[in-house]
PDB file of C-alpha atoms in Angstrom:
ATOM      1  CA  MET G  24      16.079  -5.861   8.839  1.00 42.00           C
ATOM      2  CA  THR G  25      14.135  -8.662   6.965  1.00 45.00           C
ATOM      3  CA  PRO G  26      15.261  -9.959   4.411  1.00 46.00           C
ATOM      4  CA  ASP G  27      14.107  -8.102   1.416  1.00 55.00           C
ATOM      5  CA  LEU G  28      11.597  -9.458  -1.505  1.00 54.00           C
ATOM      6  CA  ASP G  29      13.089 -10.569  -5.481  1.00 61.00           C
ATOM      7  CA  LYS G  30      10.499  -8.351  -7.890  1.00 61.00           C
ATOM      8  CA  SER G  31      10.363 -11.365 -10.570  1.00 65.00           C
ATOM      9  CA  ALA G  32       8.985 -13.639  -7.931  1.00 60.00           C
ATOM     10  CA  VAL G  33       6.223 -10.677  -6.630  1.00 61.00           C
ATOM     11  CA  GLN G  34       5.930 -10.948 -10.373  1.00 62.00           C
ATOM     12  CA  THR G  35       5.495 -13.954 -11.257  1.00 64.00           C
ATOM     13  CA  ALA G  36       3.133 -14.260  -8.406  1.00 61.00           C
ATOM     14  CA  TYR G  37       1.026 -11.721  -8.919  1.00 59.00           C
ATOM     15  CA  ALA G  38       0.321 -12.915 -12.487  1.00 60.00           C
ATOM     16  CA  ARG G  39      -0.596 -16.331 -11.328  1.00 64.00           C
ATOM     17  CA  TRP G  40      -3.115 -14.386  -7.957  1.00 58.00           C
ATOM     18  CA  ALA G  41      -4.598 -12.075 -11.096  1.00 59.00           C
ATOM     19  CA  PRO G  42      -7.301 -15.490 -12.237  1.00 58.00           C
ATOM     20  CA  ILE G  43      -8.614 -15.311  -8.787  1.00 59.00           C
ATOM     21  CA  TYR G  44      -7.897 -12.697  -6.533  1.00 59.00           C
ATOM     22  CA  ASP G  45     -11.050 -11.232  -5.677  1.00 60.00           C
ATOM     23  CA  ALA G  46     -12.247 -14.522  -5.608  1.00 56.00           C
ATOM     24  CA  VAL G  47      -9.733 -15.382  -2.276  1.00 60.00           C
ATOM     25  CA  CYS G  48      -8.287 -11.985  -1.089  1.00 62.00           C
ATOM     26  CA  GLY G  49     -11.354  -9.973  -1.960  1.00 58.00           C
ATOM     27  CA  PRO G  50     -12.711 -11.092   1.548  1.00 67.00           C
ATOM     28  CA  VAL G  51     -10.094 -11.613   4.255  1.00 67.00           C
ATOM     29  CA  MET G  52      -8.843  -8.052   3.370  1.00 75.00           C
ATOM     30  CA  VAL G  53     -12.586  -5.881   2.907  1.00 87.00           C
ATOM     31  CA  LYS G  54     -12.161  -5.116   6.889  1.00 89.00           C
ATOM     32  CA  GLY G  55      -8.593  -2.889   6.045  1.00 89.00           C
ATOM     33  CA  ARG G  56      -9.288  -2.219   2.869  1.00 92.00           C
ATOM     34  CA  ARG G  57     -11.739  -1.237   4.073  1.00 93.00           C
ATOM     35  CA  ALA G  58     -10.962   1.413   6.245  1.00 95.00           C
ATOM     36  CA  ALA G  59      -8.160   3.017   4.607  1.00 96.00           C
ATOM     37  CA  ALA G  60      -9.959   4.070   1.958  1.00 96.00           C
ATOM     38  CA  ALA G  61     -11.892   5.649   4.458  1.00 96.00           C
ATOM     39  CA  GLU G  62      -9.513   7.228   5.438  1.00 96.00           C
ATOM     40  CA  ALA G  63      -8.592   8.716   2.205  1.00 97.00           C
ATOM     41  CA  ARG G  64     -12.082   9.509   1.900  1.00 97.00           C
ATOM     42  CA  SER G  65     -12.151  12.518   3.916  1.00 96.00           C
ATOM     43  CA  LEU G  66      -8.934  13.757   2.400  1.00 94.00           C
ATOM     44  CA  GLY G  67     -10.439  13.920  -0.211  1.00 95.00           C
ATOM     45  CA  GLY G  68      -9.182  15.044  -3.915  1.00 97.00           C
ATOM     46  CA  LYS G  69      -6.489  13.149  -6.201  1.00 98.00           C
ATOM     47  CA  ILE G  70      -5.538  10.051  -4.827  1.00 98.00           C
ATOM     48  CA  LEU G  71      -2.861   8.081  -5.394  1.00 98.00           C
ATOM     49  CA  GLU G  72      -3.272   3.187  -5.043  1.00 98.00           C
ATOM     50  CA  VAL G  73      -0.522   2.256  -4.811  1.00 98.00           C
ATOM     51  CA  GLY G  74      -0.425  -1.438  -5.808  1.00 93.00           C
ATOM     52  CA  VAL G  75      -4.145  -1.129  -7.201  1.00 95.00           C
ATOM     53  CA  GLY G  76      -3.932  -4.808  -8.611  1.00 91.00           C
ATOM     54  CA  THR G  77      -7.377  -5.729  -9.670  1.00 92.00           C
ATOM     55  CA  GLY G  78      -9.081  -2.546  -8.822  1.00 94.00           C
ATOM     56  CA  LEU G  79     -10.362  -4.119  -5.472  1.00 92.00           C
ATOM     57  CA  SER G  80     -10.895  -1.060  -4.144  1.00 94.00           C
ATOM     58  CA  PHE G  81     -12.717   0.959  -6.274  1.00 97.00           C
ATOM     59  CA  ASP G  82     -15.824   0.916  -4.392  1.00 95.00           C
ATOM     60  CA  ASP G  83     -14.530   2.228  -1.751  1.00 96.00           C
ATOM     61  CA  TYR G  84     -14.108   5.405  -3.124  1.00 97.00           C
ATOM     62  CA  ASP G  85     -16.938   8.048  -4.794  1.00 96.00           C
ATOM     63  CA  ALA G  86     -17.794  11.521  -6.719  1.00 95.00           C
ATOM     64  CA  THR G  87     -15.652  13.331  -4.312  1.00 95.00           C
ATOM     65  CA  THR G  88     -12.153  11.569  -4.486  1.00 97.00           C
ATOM     66  CA  GLU G  89      -9.670  11.119  -8.579  1.00 98.00           C
ATOM     67  CA  ILE G  90      -8.142   7.580  -8.465  1.00 98.00           C
ATOM     68  CA  THR G  91      -5.138   6.757 -10.284  1.00 98.00           C
ATOM     69  CA  GLY G  92      -3.728   3.590  -9.310  1.00 98.00           C
ATOM     70  CA  ILE G  93      -0.560   1.320 -10.063  1.00 98.00           C
ATOM     71  CA  ASP G  94       0.312  -1.765  -9.832  1.00 95.00           C
ATOM     72  CA  LEU G  95       3.609  -4.195 -11.096  1.00 90.00           C
ATOM     73  CA  SER G  96       1.055  -6.234 -12.840  1.00 89.00           C
ATOM     74  CA  GLY G  97      -0.217  -5.996 -15.855  1.00 91.00           C
ATOM     75  CA  PRO G  98      -2.618  -9.041 -15.795  1.00 90.00           C
ATOM     76  CA  MET G  99      -3.888  -7.639 -12.469  1.00 90.00           C
ATOM     77  CA  LEU G 100      -4.071  -3.807 -14.119  1.00 95.00           C
ATOM     78  CA  ASP G 101      -6.221  -5.571 -17.324  1.00 94.00           C
ATOM     79  CA  LYS G 102      -8.598  -6.692 -14.213  1.00 94.00           C
ATOM     80  CA  ALA G 103      -8.454  -3.724 -13.309  1.00 96.00           C
ATOM     81  CA  ARG G 104      -9.335  -1.900 -16.754  1.00 97.00           C
ATOM     82  CA  ALA G 105     -12.164  -4.334 -16.739  1.00 96.00           C
ATOM     83  CA  LYS G 106     -14.022  -2.928 -14.317  1.00 96.00           C
ATOM     84  CA  MET G 107     -13.349   0.903 -15.526  1.00 97.00           C
ATOM     85  CA  ALA G 108     -14.806   0.287 -18.402  1.00 98.00           C
ATOM     86  CA  SER G 109     -18.355  -0.773 -17.162  1.00 97.00           C
ATOM     87  CA  GLY G 110     -19.008   2.867 -16.262  1.00 97.00           C
ATOM     88  CA  ARG G 111     -19.475   2.140 -12.973  1.00 97.00           C
ATOM     89  CA  TYR G 112     -16.489   3.830 -11.503  1.00 98.00           C
ATOM     90  CA  PRO G 113     -16.091   7.528 -12.958  1.00 97.00           C
ATOM     91  CA  TRP G 114     -13.885   8.301 -10.160  1.00 98.00           C
ATOM     92  CA  VAL G 115     -11.155   6.435 -10.934  1.00 98.00           C
ATOM     93  CA  LYS G 116      -9.173   8.227 -14.022  1.00 98.00           C
ATOM     94  CA  ASP G 117      -6.590   6.629 -15.024  1.00 98.00           C
ATOM     95  CA  VAL G 118      -4.789   2.745 -13.800  1.00 98.00           C
ATOM     96  CA  ARG G 119      -0.976   2.188 -14.627  1.00 97.00           C
ATOM     97  CA  VAL G 120       1.827  -0.799 -14.957  1.00 96.00           C
ATOM     98  CA  MET G 121       4.437   1.443 -13.146  1.00 96.00           C
ATOM     99  CA  ASP G 122       7.164   0.017 -10.134  1.00 95.00           C
ATOM    100  CA  ALA G 123       6.528   2.076  -6.828  1.00 96.00           C
ATOM    101  CA  HIS G 124       9.881   2.472  -6.314  1.00 96.00           C
ATOM    102  CA  GLN G 125      10.759   4.587  -9.446  1.00 96.00           C
ATOM    103  CA  MET G 126       7.187   6.448  -9.892  1.00 98.00           C
ATOM    104  CA  GLU G 127       6.456   8.522 -12.818  1.00 97.00           C
ATOM    105  CA  PHE G 128       5.355  11.640 -11.152  1.00 98.00           C
ATOM    106  CA  ASP G 129       5.998  15.366 -11.189  1.00 98.00           C
ATOM    107  CA  ASP G 130       6.230  16.280  -7.175  1.00 97.00           C
ATOM    108  CA  ALA G 131       4.112  16.773  -4.919  1.00 98.00           C
ATOM    109  CA  THR G 132       1.162  15.216  -7.288  1.00 98.00           C
ATOM    110  CA  PHE G 133      -1.320  12.954  -4.727  1.00 98.00           C
ATOM    111  CA  ASP G 134      -3.978  14.499  -1.472  1.00 98.00           C
ATOM    112  CA  CYS G 135      -2.860  11.361  -0.533  1.00 98.00           C
ATOM    113  CA  VAL G 136      -1.222   8.230  -1.171  1.00 98.00           C
ATOM    114  CA  VAL G 137      -3.128   4.964  -0.023  1.00 98.00           C
ATOM    115  CA  ALA G 138      -1.090   1.527  -0.467  1.00 96.00           C
ATOM    116  CA  GLN G 139      -2.820  -1.574   1.025  1.00 93.00           C
ATOM    117  CA  PHE G 140      -1.462  -4.822   1.172  1.00 88.00           C
ATOM    118  CA  VAL G 141       1.604  -3.611   0.182  1.00 90.00           C
ATOM    119  CA  ILE G 142       4.314  -2.484   1.432  1.00 90.00           C
ATOM    120  CA  THR G 143       5.002  -5.646   2.979  1.00 85.00           C
ATOM    121  CA  LEU G 144       5.647  -7.090  -0.381  1.00 83.00           C
ATOM    122  CA  VAL G 145       7.115  -4.618  -2.351  1.00 87.00           C
ATOM    123  CA  ALA G 146      11.819  -5.132  -3.025  1.00 85.00           C
ATOM    124  CA  ASN G 147      13.206  -2.142  -1.502  1.00 92.00           C
ATOM    125  CA  PRO G 148       9.418  -0.780   1.395  1.00 93.00           C
ATOM    126  CA  GLU G 149      12.096   2.131   2.909  1.00 95.00           C
ATOM    127  CA  LEU G 150      12.485   3.674  -1.413  1.00 96.00           C
ATOM    128  CA  VAL G 151       8.966   2.989  -2.022  1.00 96.00           C
ATOM    129  CA  LEU G 152       7.905   5.010   1.283  1.00 97.00           C
ATOM    130  CA  SER G 153      10.224   6.979  -0.438  1.00 97.00           C
ATOM    131  CA  GLU G 154       8.399   7.963  -3.662  1.00 98.00           C
ATOM    132  CA  CYS G 155       4.880   7.893  -1.793  1.00 98.00           C
ATOM    133  CA  HIS G 156       6.533  10.730   0.469  1.00 98.00           C
ATOM    134  CA  ARG G 157       7.975  12.530  -3.025  1.00 97.00           C
ATOM    135  CA  VAL G 158       4.572  12.323  -5.141  1.00 98.00           C
ATOM    136  CA  VAL G 159       2.227  13.341  -1.934  1.00 98.00           C
ATOM    137  CA  LYS G 160       1.862  17.433  -0.831  1.00 97.00           C
ATOM    138  CA  PRO G 161       2.765  19.466   1.982  1.00 97.00           C
ATOM    139  CA  GLY G 162       0.333  18.565   4.558  1.00 97.00           C
ATOM    140  CA  GLY G 163      -1.361  14.979   2.916  1.00 97.00           C
ATOM    141  CA  ARG G 164      -1.024  11.230   3.811  1.00 98.00           C
ATOM    142  CA  ILE G 165       0.221   8.275   2.974  1.00 98.00           C
ATOM    143  CA  ILE G 166      -1.942   5.856   4.168  1.00 98.00           C
ATOM    144  CA  LEU G 167      -0.835   2.455   4.833  1.00 96.00           C
ATOM    145  CA  VAL G 168      -2.831  -0.714   5.048  1.00 93.00           C
ATOM    146  CA  ASN G 169      -0.703  -4.618   6.508  1.00 89.00           C
ATOM    147  CA  HIS G 170      -0.565  -7.069   9.255  1.00 81.00           C
ATOM    148  CA  LEU G 171       2.819  -6.142  10.898  1.00 79.00           C
ATOM    149  CA  TYR G 172       4.129  -8.910  13.021  1.00 64.00           C
ATOM    150  CA  SER G 173       4.467 -10.127  15.954  1.00 53.00           C
ATOM    151  CA  GLU G 174       7.200  -9.299  17.442  1.00 51.00           C
ATOM    152  CA  VAL G 175       7.185 -11.246  20.133  1.00 48.00           C
ATOM    153  CA  GLY G 176       5.628 -14.465  21.534  1.00 46.00           C
ATOM    154  CA  VAL G 177       4.534 -17.875  19.868  1.00 41.00           C
ATOM    155  CA  ALA G 178       3.300 -15.515  17.180  1.00 43.00           C
ATOM    156  CA  ALA G 179       6.001 -14.188  16.549  1.00 46.00           C
ATOM    157  CA  ALA G 180       8.574 -18.057  15.896  1.00 44.00           C
ATOM    158  CA  VAL G 181       5.518 -18.887  13.601  1.00 42.00           C
ATOM    159  CA  GLU G 182       5.536 -15.574  11.634  1.00 45.00           C
ATOM    160  CA  ARG G 183       9.238 -17.077  11.028  1.00 49.00           C
ATOM    161  CA  TRP G 184       8.964 -19.883  10.624  1.00 39.00           C
ATOM    162  CA  ALA G 185       5.733 -19.654   7.563  1.00 40.00           C
ATOM    163  CA  ALA G 186       8.720 -16.685   6.532  1.00 42.00           C
ATOM    164  CA  GLN G 187      10.343 -19.626   5.118  1.00 45.00           C
ATOM    165  CA  ARG G 188       8.170 -21.328   3.334  1.00 40.00           C
ATOM    166  CA  THR G 189       5.682 -18.613   1.430  1.00 38.00           C
ATOM    167  CA  ARG G 190       8.872 -16.013  -0.224  1.00 42.00           C
ATOM    168  CA  GLY G 191       8.827 -17.643  -3.495  1.00 42.00           C
ATOM    169  CA  MET G 192       5.134 -16.937  -3.728  1.00 38.00           C
ATOM    170  CA  GLY G 193       5.803 -12.679  -2.930  1.00 40.00           C
ATOM    171  CA  LEU G 194       4.948 -12.816   0.576  1.00 42.00           C
ATOM    172  CA  ARG G 195       6.862 -11.544   3.375  1.00 47.00           C
ATOM    173  CA  PRO G 196       4.599 -12.090   7.014  1.00 52.00           C
ATOM    174  CA  GLU G 197       7.857 -10.939   9.207  1.00 57.00           C
ATOM    175  CA  PHE G 198       7.079  -7.950   8.182  1.00 76.00           C
ATOM    176  CA  PRO G 199       7.946  -4.649  11.724  1.00 84.00           C
ATOM    177  CA  PHE G 200       6.323  -1.876  12.109  1.00 89.00           C
ATOM    178  CA  ALA G 201      10.087  -1.153  13.200  1.00 89.00           C
ATOM    179  CA  ARG G 202      10.567  -0.998   9.654  1.00 91.00           C
ATOM    180  CA  LEU G 203       8.348   1.875   8.884  1.00 94.00           C
ATOM    181  CA  GLN G 204       9.471   4.016  12.139  1.00 94.00           C
ATOM    182  CA  ALA G 205      12.729   3.721  11.565  1.00 95.00           C
ATOM    183  CA  TRP G 206      11.548   5.310   7.387  1.00 97.00           C
ATOM    184  CA  ALA G 207       9.894   8.239   9.507  1.00 96.00           C
ATOM    185  CA  HIS G 208      12.249   8.851  12.269  1.00 95.00           C
ATOM    186  CA  ALA G 209      15.301   9.542   9.113  1.00 96.00           C
ATOM    187  CA  ASN G 210      12.926  11.300   7.353  1.00 93.00           C
ATOM    188  CA  LYS G 211      12.810  15.162   8.659  1.00 88.00           C
ATOM    189  CA  ASN G 212       9.488  15.638   7.020  1.00 95.00           C
ATOM    190  CA  ALA G 213       7.671  12.785   7.728  1.00 96.00           C
ATOM    191  CA  ILE G 214       5.453  12.357  11.149  1.00 97.00           C
ATOM    192  CA  LEU G 215       3.867   9.108  12.267  1.00 97.00           C
ATOM    193  CA  VAL G 216       0.026  11.025  12.420  1.00 97.00           C
ATOM    194  CA  GLU G 217      -1.845   7.225  13.052  1.00 96.00           C
ATOM    195  CA  ARG G 218      -1.559   3.631  14.461  1.00 95.00           C
ATOM    196  CA  ARG G 219      -3.890   1.449  14.809  1.00 94.00           C
ATOM    197  CA  LYS G 220      -5.824  -2.053  14.591  1.00 90.00           C
ATOM    198  CA  ILE G 221      -8.266  -3.197  11.730  1.00 90.00           C
ATOM    199  CA  ALA G 222     -11.187  -4.025  14.356  1.00 83.00           C
ATOM    200  CA  PRO G 223     -12.404  -7.214  14.671  1.00 76.00           C
ATOM    201  CA  PHE G 224      -9.605  -8.816  14.780  1.00 74.00           C
ATOM    202  CA  GLY G 225      -6.275  -6.655  14.990  1.00 79.00           C
ATOM    203  CA  ILE G 226      -4.560  -8.390  12.003  1.00 81.00           C
ATOM    204  CA  TYR G 227      -4.534  -5.486  10.054  1.00 86.00           C
ATOM    205  CA  THR G 228      -2.742  -2.583  11.661  1.00 90.00           C
ATOM    206  CA  LEU G 229      -3.624   1.328   9.395  1.00 95.00           C
ATOM    207  CA  VAL G 230      -0.192   3.812   9.712  1.00 96.00           C
ATOM    208  CA  CYS G 231      -0.482   6.739   8.185  1.00 98.00           C
ATOM    209  CA  PHE G 232       1.886   9.079   7.994  1.00 98.00           C
ATOM    210  CA  GLU G 233       2.045  13.149   7.039  1.00 98.00           C
ATOM    211  CA  ARG G 234       3.993  14.955   5.272  1.00 97.00           C
ATOM    212  CA  THR G 235       5.252  18.264   6.671  1.00 96.00           C
ATOM    213  CA  PHE G 236       5.157  21.672   5.323  1.00 89.00           C
ATOM    214  CA  GLU G 237       9.035  22.783   4.404  1.00 79.00           C
ATOM    215  CA  PRO G 238       9.827  25.028   6.598  1.00 70.00           C
ATOM    216  CA  LEU G 239      10.610  28.910   5.182  1.00 54.00           C
ATOM    217  CA  ALA G 240      14.340  30.075   4.794  1.00 51.00           C
ATOM    218  CA  ALA G 241      14.925  32.583   7.087  1.00 49.00           C
TER     219      ALA G 241
END
């Protein structure tokens, strides 16, 4: 298991990123972001965006959805609220400062939970996945999009080297799919329903889990 990130390092890093995040990360992440949002739109209903940040994804949804966003970074959410105030995104209902490790929502609140470029950055990915699973309705889905590291070959060696130099920036480039898979295997009510590379270059991977229905008591 890869070592986890420090929460305060992530908060500090993203406070610094907030003023330039849209300009720098928007073009880089656009394919993965749109793929995750399209998957969520196909389900519709109440959608939770974990790590909503500056609201870059607001354009990727429509009136068939009702978006609630959470993020650990207040400065990032200030940017998201400014977008909401423009009136262009009536489907975005609320954004809140909230720790995804301990969400304030009731069980089975949302039809879908989306985490774009988030799960590799949180302090405890398994705990965040379990919280996502708790707040999504049975039959609903958890949609992740991220770079997941190459586990063999030259690319894996480069990513392990980079990891030592980027952790202070709030990054964890060496995160493997095996951690996501192990979480699902340990949770009897979560199944992997999709895993695919995002075109054109396959840098990002889309991963979907479904919360299954509880078995009826005998």
